[in-house]
PDB file of C-alpha atoms in Angstrom:
ATOM      1  CA  ASN D   1     -49.923 -78.643 176.709  1.00  0.00           C
ATOM      2  CA  ARG D   2     -52.153 -77.516 173.929  1.00  0.00           C
ATOM      3  CA  ARG D   3     -49.274 -79.397 171.075  1.00  0.00           C
ATOM      4  CA  ILE D   4     -51.320 -81.612 168.824  1.00  0.00           C
ATOM      5  CA  GLU D   5     -48.729 -84.632 168.778  1.00  0.00           C
ATOM      6  CA  ASP D   6     -51.480 -87.085 166.598  1.00  0.00           C
ATOM      7  CA  PRO D   7     -50.269 -87.240 162.732  1.00  0.00           C
ATOM      8  CA  GLN D   8     -53.559 -87.441 161.795  1.00  0.00           C
ATOM      9  CA  LEU D   9     -54.662 -84.630 163.258  1.00  0.00           C
ATOM     10  CA  ARG D  10     -52.309 -82.846 162.039  1.00  0.00           C
ATOM     11  CA  GLU D  11     -52.780 -84.164 158.442  1.00  0.00           C
ATOM     12  CA  ASP D  12     -56.696 -82.913 158.960  1.00  0.00           C
ATOM     13  CA  VAL D  13     -55.807 -79.624 159.715  1.00  0.00           C
ATOM     14  CA  ALA D  14     -53.615 -79.377 156.300  1.00  0.00           C
ATOM     15  CA  VAL D  15     -56.690 -80.714 154.426  1.00  0.00           C
ATOM     16  CA  LEU D  16     -58.958 -78.474 155.795  1.00  0.00           C
ATOM     17  CA  SER D  17     -56.481 -75.752 155.765  1.00  0.00           C
ATOM     18  CA  LYS D  18     -56.360 -76.189 152.204  1.00  0.00           C
ATOM     19  CA  ALA D  19     -59.307 -76.323 151.653  1.00  0.00           C
ATOM     20  CA  GLY D  20     -59.628 -72.912 152.665  1.00  0.00           C
ATOM     21  CA  ALA D  21     -60.901 -73.154 156.111  1.00  0.00           C
ATOM     22  CA  LYS D  22     -60.115 -69.949 158.506  1.00  0.00           C
ATOM     23  CA  PRO D  23     -58.271 -70.961 161.646  1.00  0.00           C
ATOM     24  CA  PRO D  24     -61.699 -70.186 163.991  1.00  0.00           C
ATOM     25  CA  GLY D  25     -63.326 -73.245 162.250  1.00  0.00           C
ATOM     26  CA  ILE D  26     -59.887 -75.213 162.499  1.00  0.00           C
ATOM     27  CA  LEU D  27     -60.107 -73.766 166.153  1.00  0.00           C
ATOM     28  CA  SER D  28     -63.280 -75.413 167.312  1.00  0.00           C
ATOM     29  CA  TYR D  29     -62.714 -78.625 164.955  1.00  0.00           C
ATOM     30  CA  LEU D  30     -59.226 -79.527 167.888  1.00  0.00           C
ATOM     31  CA  ARG D  31     -61.088 -78.552 170.430  1.00  0.00           C
ATOM     32  CA  ALA D  32     -63.886 -80.669 170.320  1.00  0.00           C
ATOM     33  CA  LYS D  33     -61.810 -83.618 168.720  1.00  0.00           C
ATOM     34  CA  THR D  34     -59.181 -83.127 171.430  1.00  0.00           C
ATOM     35  CA  GLY D  35     -60.969 -81.321 174.650  1.00  0.00           C
ATOM     36  CA  LYS D  36     -57.792 -79.290 175.039  1.00  0.00           C
ATOM     37  CA  LEU D  37     -58.077 -75.263 175.547  1.00  0.00           C
ATOM     38  CA  MET D  38     -56.058 -74.229 172.892  1.00  0.00           C
ATOM     39  CA  LEU D  39     -55.510 -70.465 171.992  1.00  0.00           C
ATOM     40  CA  LEU D  40     -56.022 -69.126 167.930  1.00  0.00           C
ATOM     41  CA  LYS D  41     -52.211 -68.892 167.929  1.00  0.00           C
ATOM     42  CA  ASP D  42     -51.304 -72.515 168.759  1.00  0.00           C
ATOM     43  CA  VAL D  43     -53.422 -72.536 165.129  1.00  0.00           C
ATOM     44  CA  HIS D  44     -51.477 -70.335 163.286  1.00  0.00           C
ATOM     45  CA  ASN D  45     -48.828 -72.125 164.617  1.00  0.00           C
ATOM     46  CA  LEU D  46     -49.834 -75.254 163.856  1.00  0.00           C
ATOM     47  CA  ILE D  47     -50.989 -74.586 160.176  1.00  0.00           C
ATOM     48  CA  HIS D  48     -47.218 -73.364 159.601  1.00  0.00           C
ATOM     49  CA  GLY D  49     -45.605 -76.122 160.571  1.00  0.00           C
ATOM     50  CA  VAL D  50     -47.788 -78.714 159.339  1.00  0.00           C
ATOM     51  CA  LYS D  51     -48.141 -76.599 155.634  1.00  0.00           C
ATOM     52  CA  LYS D  52     -44.298 -77.380 155.933  1.00  0.00           C
ATOM     53  CA  THR D  53     -45.287 -81.656 156.665  1.00  0.00           C
ATOM     54  CA  PHE D  54     -47.354 -82.369 153.971  1.00  0.00           C
ATOM     55  CA  ARG D  55     -46.371 -79.293 151.157  1.00  0.00           C
ATOM     56  CA  GLY D  56     -44.201 -82.359 150.036  1.00  0.00           C
ATOM     57  CA  GLY D  57     -46.344 -85.425 150.557  1.00  0.00           C
ATOM     58  CA  ARG D  58     -50.039 -86.746 148.730  1.00  0.00           C
ATOM     59  CA  THR D  59     -51.338 -85.223 146.613  1.00  0.00           C
ATOM     60  CA  ASP D  60     -55.053 -83.273 146.989  1.00  0.00           C
ATOM     61  CA  ALA D  61     -57.431 -86.240 145.901  1.00  0.00           C
ATOM     62  CA  GLU D  62     -55.243 -88.501 147.772  1.00  0.00           C
ATOM     63  CA  ARG D  63     -55.880 -86.283 150.851  1.00  0.00           C
ATOM     64  CA  ALA D  64     -59.476 -85.353 150.350  1.00  0.00           C
ATOM     65  CA  ILE D  65     -60.126 -89.694 149.848  1.00  0.00           C
ATOM     66  CA  ALA D  66     -58.194 -90.430 153.609  1.00  0.00           C
ATOM     67  CA  VAL D  67     -61.094 -87.643 154.706  1.00  0.00           C
ATOM     68  CA  LEU D  68     -63.750 -89.076 153.356  1.00  0.00           C
ATOM     69  CA  ASP D  69     -62.493 -92.718 154.330  1.00  0.00           C
ATOM     70  CA  GLU D  70     -62.546 -91.356 157.900  1.00  0.00           C
ATOM     71  CA  PHE D  71     -66.107 -89.579 158.072  1.00  0.00           C
ATOM     72  CA  ILE D  72     -67.030 -92.873 156.214  1.00  0.00           C
ATOM     73  CA  GLU D  73     -65.933 -94.766 159.224  1.00  0.00           C
ATOM     74  CA  SER D  74     -66.812 -91.672 162.083  1.00  0.00           C
ATOM     75  CA  ALA D  75     -70.861 -93.425 162.312  1.00  0.00           C
ATOM     76  CA  THR D  76     -72.769 -96.417 160.712  1.00  0.00           C
ATOM     77  CA  GLY D  77     -74.249 -94.970 157.919  1.00  0.00           C
ATOM     78  CA  ASN D  78     -72.383 -92.227 157.103  1.00  0.00           C
ATOM     79  CA  THR D  79     -71.542 -92.217 152.916  1.00  0.00           C
ATOM     80  CA  ALA D  80     -69.520 -90.339 150.287  1.00  0.00           C
ATOM     81  CA  GLU D  81     -67.747 -90.520 146.669  1.00  0.00           C
ATOM     82  CA  CYS D  82     -65.144 -89.746 145.358  1.00  0.00           C
ATOM     83  CA  ILE D  83     -65.958 -89.142 141.678  1.00  0.00           C
ATOM     84  CA  VAL D  84     -62.051 -88.484 140.080  1.00  0.00           C
ATOM     85  CA  ASP D  85     -62.140 -87.399 136.209  1.00  0.00           C
ATOM     86  CA  SER D  86     -59.614 -90.401 134.690  1.00  0.00           C
ATOM     87  CA  GLU D  87     -57.565 -88.560 132.135  1.00  0.00           C
ATOM     88  CA  THR D  88     -56.459 -85.473 133.900  1.00  0.00           C
ATOM     89  CA  ASN D  89     -56.971 -87.126 137.909  1.00  0.00           C
ATOM     90  CA  VAL D  90     -58.523 -84.790 138.953  1.00  0.00           C
ATOM     91  CA  ILE D  91     -61.567 -84.514 141.276  1.00  0.00           C
ATOM     92  CA  ARG D  92     -64.688 -83.683 139.493  1.00  0.00           C
ATOM     93  CA  VAL D  93     -67.423 -84.946 142.204  1.00  0.00           C
ATOM     94  CA  VAL D  94     -67.574 -85.347 146.663  1.00  0.00           C
ATOM     95  CA  THR D  95     -70.547 -86.325 147.814  1.00  0.00           C
ATOM     96  CA  PHE D  96     -71.371 -86.751 151.170  1.00  0.00           C
ATOM     97  CA  GLN D  97     -73.979 -87.395 153.405  1.00  0.00           C
ATOM     98  CA  SER D  98     -74.459 -88.683 157.341  1.00  0.00           C
ATOM     99  CA  ALA D  99     -76.438 -91.189 158.822  1.00  0.00           C
ATOM    100  CA  ARG D 100     -78.663 -88.874 160.447  1.00  0.00           C
ATOM    101  CA  GLN D 101     -79.663 -86.374 156.861  1.00  0.00           C
ATOM    102  CA  LYS D 102     -80.586 -89.935 155.934  1.00  0.00           C
ATOM    103  CA  ARG D 103     -83.034 -90.460 158.453  1.00  0.00           C
ATOM    104  CA  LEU D 104     -84.047 -86.623 158.113  1.00  0.00           C
ATOM    105  CA  PHE D 105     -84.894 -86.591 154.224  1.00  0.00           C
ATOM    106  CA  ALA D 106     -87.107 -90.375 154.922  1.00  0.00           C
ATOM    107  CA  ALA D 107     -89.001 -88.452 157.316  1.00  0.00           C
ATOM    108  CA  PHE D 108     -90.110 -85.610 154.731  1.00  0.00           C
ATOM    109  CA  PRO D 109     -88.845 -86.416 151.361  1.00  0.00           C
ATOM    110  CA  GLU D 110     -91.707 -85.030 149.992  1.00  0.00           C
ATOM    111  CA  ILE D 111     -90.004 -81.033 149.241  1.00  0.00           C
ATOM    112  CA  VAL D 112     -86.667 -80.757 148.135  1.00  0.00           C
ATOM    113  CA  LEU D 113     -84.648 -77.881 148.747  1.00  0.00           C
ATOM    114  CA  VAL D 114     -81.976 -77.497 146.033  1.00  0.00           C
ATOM    115  CA  ASP D 115     -79.390 -75.185 146.951  1.00  0.00           C
ATOM    116  CA  SER D 116     -75.695 -74.265 145.078  1.00  0.00           C
ATOM    117  CA  THR D 117     -72.811 -71.761 146.932  1.00  0.00           C
ATOM    118  CA  HIS D 118     -70.093 -70.348 144.942  1.00  0.00           C
ATOM    119  CA  GLY D 119     -66.550 -70.077 145.539  1.00  0.00           C
ATOM    120  CA  THR D 120     -66.969 -72.550 148.692  1.00  0.00           C
ATOM    121  CA  ASN D 121     -62.629 -72.764 148.718  1.00  0.00           C
ATOM    122  CA  VAL D 122     -59.573 -71.906 147.063  1.00  0.00           C
ATOM    123  CA  ASN D 123     -60.152 -74.408 145.065  1.00  0.00           C
ATOM    124  CA  ARG D 124     -62.853 -72.543 143.181  1.00  0.00           C
ATOM    125  CA  TYR D 125     -65.612 -75.750 143.233  1.00  0.00           C
ATOM    126  CA  LYS D 126     -68.707 -75.137 143.761  1.00  0.00           C
ATOM    127  CA  LEU D 127     -70.875 -76.511 146.775  1.00  0.00           C
ATOM    128  CA  PHE D 128     -74.408 -78.492 145.541  1.00  0.00           C
ATOM    129  CA  SER D 129     -76.583 -79.653 148.566  1.00  0.00           C
ATOM    130  CA  PHE D 130     -79.898 -80.589 148.835  1.00  0.00           C
ATOM    131  CA  ALA D 131     -81.952 -79.618 152.020  1.00  0.00           C
ATOM    132  CA  VAL D 132     -85.557 -80.612 153.476  1.00  0.00           C
ATOM    133  CA  HIS D 133     -87.641 -78.769 156.235  1.00  0.00           C
ATOM    134  CA  ASP D 134     -88.058 -80.503 159.494  1.00  0.00           C
ATOM    135  CA  VAL D 135     -91.595 -80.657 161.832  1.00  0.00           C
ATOM    136  CA  PHE D 136     -90.434 -77.016 163.220  1.00  0.00           C
ATOM    137  CA  GLY D 137     -90.041 -75.835 159.132  1.00  0.00           C
ATOM    138  CA  LEU D 138     -86.873 -75.415 159.481  1.00  0.00           C
ATOM    139  CA  GLY D 139     -84.326 -75.985 156.757  1.00  0.00           C
ATOM    140  CA  GLN D 140     -82.191 -79.162 157.304  1.00  0.00           C
ATOM    141  CA  TYR D 141     -79.460 -79.585 154.829  1.00  0.00           C
ATOM    142  CA  VAL D 142     -79.226 -84.100 153.245  1.00  0.00           C
ATOM    143  CA  GLN D 143     -76.304 -84.020 151.124  1.00  0.00           C
ATOM    144  CA  HIS D 144     -73.698 -82.067 150.269  1.00  0.00           C
ATOM    145  CA  ALA D 145     -71.610 -82.411 146.993  1.00  0.00           C
ATOM    146  CA  LEU D 146     -68.409 -79.918 145.960  1.00  0.00           C
ATOM    147  CA  VAL D 147     -68.300 -80.291 142.143  1.00  0.00           C
ATOM    148  CA  GLN D 148     -65.610 -79.038 139.842  1.00  0.00           C
ATOM    149  CA  THR D 149     -67.742 -76.894 137.404  1.00  0.00           C
ATOM    150  CA  GLU D 150     -71.554 -76.856 137.310  1.00  0.00           C
ATOM    151  CA  GLU D 151     -72.299 -78.436 134.455  1.00  0.00           C
ATOM    152  CA  LYS D 152     -75.102 -80.722 133.668  1.00  0.00           C
ATOM    153  CA  ALA D 153     -73.166 -83.896 133.820  1.00  0.00           C
ATOM    154  CA  ASN D 154     -71.631 -83.029 137.123  1.00  0.00           C
ATOM    155  CA  LEU D 155     -74.796 -82.170 139.036  1.00  0.00           C
ATOM    156  CA  ALA D 156     -75.753 -85.308 136.849  1.00  0.00           C
ATOM    157  CA  LEU D 157     -74.213 -87.224 138.868  1.00  0.00           C
ATOM    158  CA  SER D 158     -74.560 -85.695 142.456  1.00  0.00           C
ATOM    159  CA  VAL D 159     -78.031 -86.305 142.306  1.00  0.00           C
ATOM    160  CA  ASP D 160     -77.475 -90.057 140.868  1.00  0.00           C
ATOM    161  CA  ALA D 161     -75.558 -90.112 144.072  1.00  0.00           C
ATOM    162  CA  PHE D 162     -78.160 -89.242 146.046  1.00  0.00           C
ATOM    163  CA  LYS D 163     -80.603 -91.703 143.932  1.00  0.00           C
ATOM    164  CA  ARG D 164     -78.891 -94.331 145.265  1.00  0.00           C
ATOM    165  CA  ASN D 165     -78.656 -93.699 149.416  1.00  0.00           C
ATOM    166  CA  ASN D 166     -81.849 -92.947 149.461  1.00  0.00           C
ATOM    167  CA  PRO D 167     -85.126 -95.374 148.591  1.00  0.00           C
ATOM    168  CA  GLN D 168     -87.253 -92.443 149.585  1.00  0.00           C
ATOM    169  CA  TRP D 169     -86.214 -90.155 146.422  1.00  0.00           C
ATOM    170  CA  SER D 170     -89.436 -91.621 144.730  1.00  0.00           C
ATOM    171  CA  LYS D 171     -91.510 -90.056 147.674  1.00  0.00           C
ATOM    172  CA  ILE D 172     -90.280 -86.371 146.480  1.00  0.00           C
ATOM    173  CA  GLU D 173     -93.698 -84.180 144.960  1.00  0.00           C
ATOM    174  CA  VAL D 174     -91.859 -80.963 144.517  1.00  0.00           C
ATOM    175  CA  VAL D 175     -88.477 -79.593 143.905  1.00  0.00           C
ATOM    176  CA  MET D 176     -87.566 -76.056 144.439  1.00  0.00           C
ATOM    177  CA  THR D 177     -84.225 -74.468 143.177  1.00  0.00           C
ATOM    178  CA  GLY D 178     -82.950 -71.123 141.984  1.00  0.00           C
ATOM    179  CA  LYS D 179     -83.383 -69.439 138.675  1.00  0.00           C
ATOM    180  CA  ALA D 180     -80.105 -71.258 137.290  1.00  0.00           C
ATOM    181  CA  MET D 181     -81.485 -73.096 134.139  1.00  0.00           C
ATOM    182  CA  HIS D 182     -79.250 -76.206 133.845  1.00  0.00           C
ATOM    183  CA  GLU D 183     -79.934 -77.583 137.539  1.00  0.00           C
ATOM    184  CA  LYS D 184     -84.020 -77.349 136.624  1.00  0.00           C
ATOM    185  CA  GLU D 185     -83.129 -79.728 133.263  1.00  0.00           C
ATOM    186  CA  VAL D 186     -80.896 -82.356 135.698  1.00  0.00           C
ATOM    187  CA  LEU D 187     -83.219 -82.258 138.731  1.00  0.00           C
ATOM    188  CA  HIS D 188     -86.135 -83.010 135.712  1.00  0.00           C
ATOM    189  CA  ASP D 189     -84.330 -86.126 134.363  1.00  0.00           C
ATOM    190  CA  ALA D 190     -83.905 -87.781 137.857  1.00  0.00           C
ATOM    191  CA  TRP D 191     -87.827 -86.649 138.914  1.00  0.00           C
ATOM    192  CA  PRO D 192     -89.528 -86.072 136.637  1.00  0.00           C
ATOM    193  CA  ASN D 193     -93.224 -86.136 138.236  1.00  0.00           C
ATOM    194  CA  ALA D 194     -91.679 -83.706 140.596  1.00  0.00           C
ATOM    195  CA  ARG D 195     -92.910 -80.174 140.395  1.00  0.00           C
ATOM    196  CA  GLN D 196     -90.362 -77.452 139.959  1.00  0.00           C
ATOM    197  CA  LEU D 197     -90.917 -74.227 142.036  1.00  0.00           C
ATOM    198  CA  LEU D 198     -88.303 -71.087 142.089  1.00  0.00           C
ATOM    199  CA  CYS D 199     -87.413 -69.803 145.003  1.00  0.00           C
ATOM    200  CA  ARG D 200     -89.908 -66.947 145.620  1.00  0.00           C
ATOM    201  CA  TRP D 201     -86.251 -64.621 147.215  1.00  0.00           C
ATOM    202  CA  HIS D 202     -83.906 -66.057 144.588  1.00  0.00           C
ATOM    203  CA  VAL D 203     -86.937 -64.707 142.089  1.00  0.00           C
ATOM    204  CA  GLU D 204     -87.303 -60.865 143.673  1.00  0.00           C
ATOM    205  CA  THR D 205     -83.327 -60.962 143.681  1.00  0.00           C
ATOM    206  CA  TRP D 206     -82.501 -61.283 140.122  1.00  0.00           C
ATOM    207  CA  LEU D 207     -85.731 -59.523 138.731  1.00  0.00           C
ATOM    208  CA  LYS D 208     -84.400 -56.531 140.875  1.00  0.00           C
ATOM    209  CA  LYS D 209     -81.275 -57.056 139.565  1.00  0.00           C
ATOM    210  CA  GLN D 210     -82.809 -56.474 135.776  1.00  0.00           C
ATOM    211  CA  CYS D 211     -84.881 -53.343 137.018  1.00  0.00           C
ATOM    212  CA  SER D 212     -81.022 -51.336 137.459  1.00  0.00           C
ATOM    213  CA  ARG D 213     -79.481 -52.518 134.503  1.00  0.00           C
ATOM    214  CA  LEU D 214     -82.496 -51.199 132.324  1.00  0.00           C
ATOM    215  CA  GLY D 215     -80.503 -48.699 130.175  1.00  0.00           C
ATOM    216  CA  GLY D 216     -81.685 -45.107 130.137  1.00  0.00           C
ATOM    217  CA  VAL D 217     -83.706 -45.540 133.586  1.00  0.00           C
ATOM    218  CA  GLY D 218     -83.674 -43.145 136.594  1.00  0.00           C
ATOM    219  CA  ARG D 219     -83.529 -43.188 139.680  1.00  0.00           C
ATOM    220  CA  ALA D 220     -87.415 -42.991 140.930  1.00  0.00           C
ATOM    221  CA  GLU D 221     -88.428 -45.169 137.947  1.00  0.00           C
ATOM    222  CA  THR D 222     -85.977 -47.907 139.233  1.00  0.00           C
ATOM    223  CA  MET D 223     -87.166 -47.608 142.677  1.00  0.00           C
ATOM    224  CA  LYS D 224     -90.839 -47.520 141.457  1.00  0.00           C
ATOM    225  CA  LEU D 225     -90.329 -50.813 139.126  1.00  0.00           C
ATOM    226  CA  LYS D 226     -88.314 -53.139 141.936  1.00  0.00           C
ATOM    227  CA  VAL D 227     -91.971 -51.969 144.089  1.00  0.00           C
ATOM    228  CA  ILE D 228     -93.978 -53.469 140.519  1.00  0.00           C
ATOM    229  CA  MET D 229     -91.467 -56.474 140.226  1.00  0.00           C
ATOM    230  CA  LYS D 230     -91.799 -57.817 144.477  1.00  0.00           C
ATOM    231  CA  GLY D 231     -96.002 -57.547 143.536  1.00  0.00           C
ATOM    232  CA  ILE D 232     -95.538 -59.627 140.124  1.00  0.00           C
ATOM    233  CA  VAL D 233     -94.309 -61.913 142.336  1.00  0.00           C
ATOM    234  CA  SER D 234     -96.275 -62.267 145.813  1.00  0.00           C
ATOM    235  CA  ALA D 235     -99.468 -61.817 143.588  1.00  0.00           C
ATOM    236  CA  GLU D 236    -102.398 -63.332 145.138  1.00  0.00           C
ATOM    237  CA  SER D 237    -104.912 -63.142 142.352  1.00  0.00           C
ATOM    238  CA  GLN D 238    -104.462 -63.253 138.684  1.00  0.00           C
ATOM    239  CA  GLU D 239    -106.522 -59.928 138.595  1.00  0.00           C
ATOM    240  CA  LYS D 240    -103.308 -58.512 140.920  1.00  0.00           C
ATOM    241  CA  TYR D 241    -100.910 -60.229 138.602  1.00  0.00           C
ATOM    242  CA  ASP D 242    -102.633 -58.400 135.437  1.00  0.00           C
ATOM    243  CA  ASP D 243    -103.154 -55.180 136.972  1.00  0.00           C
ATOM    244  CA  LEU D 244     -99.459 -55.339 137.633  1.00  0.00           C
ATOM    245  CA  LYS D 245     -98.379 -56.336 134.459  1.00  0.00           C
ATOM    246  CA  ASP D 246     -99.817 -54.023 132.903  1.00  0.00           C
ATOM    247  CA  SER D 247     -98.188 -51.166 135.273  1.00  0.00           C
ATOM    248  CA  LEU D 248     -94.432 -52.510 134.481  1.00  0.00           C
ATOM    249  CA  LEU D 249     -94.936 -52.521 130.962  1.00  0.00           C
ATOM    250  CA  GLU D 250     -96.243 -48.810 131.036  1.00  0.00           C
ATOM    251  CA  THR D 251     -93.153 -48.001 133.286  1.00  0.00           C
ATOM    252  CA  THR D 252     -90.879 -49.228 130.993  1.00  0.00           C
ATOM    253  CA  ARG D 253     -92.604 -47.574 127.962  1.00  0.00           C
ATOM    254  CA  LYS D 254     -92.265 -44.979 129.321  1.00  0.00           C
ATOM    255  CA  THR D 255     -88.578 -44.682 129.856  1.00  0.00           C
ATOM    256  CA  THR D 256     -87.503 -45.933 126.688  1.00  0.00           C
ATOM    257  CA  CYS D 257     -89.950 -43.685 125.223  1.00  0.00           C
ATOM    258  CA  THR D 258     -88.220 -40.213 126.772  1.00  0.00           C
TER     259      THR D 258
END
């Protein structure tokens, strides 16, 4: 029997589908929860059915809170917080952190990596995450936050939640981010003594895009600029940096004067 009769599981499927989860992901979730060898077509039928059942039920905010409550109850030490705008009744920030993620951060608090992802779900919330490097040098997430918009106030709420639930935050020495300046300002306010670094990959990617956007630059010049930009980012000495900088200025000077 591959049918799902449990009301809570059926509601979970409705919430996951509403949040933008794909049927294969929901299938994995249901198999892990029930042990049943369900098929993908079973999931499609289930999604179709639960949408009809829950369409007129609770609001998105109420369903999200129910899922977070289940997450908190599933393991001792799990924490989650849902911050709702009092005027619009729209969720501004959702933070969640498992007990395992807390232990990971407590073990490796010195360097925190900050990552943000756009267009995470159908409601266009942004995923704002913290990660650390474990003993094997692998990145491990230690908190996730869904924010309605990436304005400073919402990011600050995410950081405040992290600090409340992780007393080892005072041991943070380095914070690595992308190129978003508003993130850097929020993180500096939260951890003023931590050194801030930019992710090398994000910097190289952004600089390469700027090379392509320079007006009047041909294909050959664009490729040359990209090589120079990459060299500047990875320069191992001041002399090497200065040489590449001169090459950059010379190349752009030639292209803008012709």
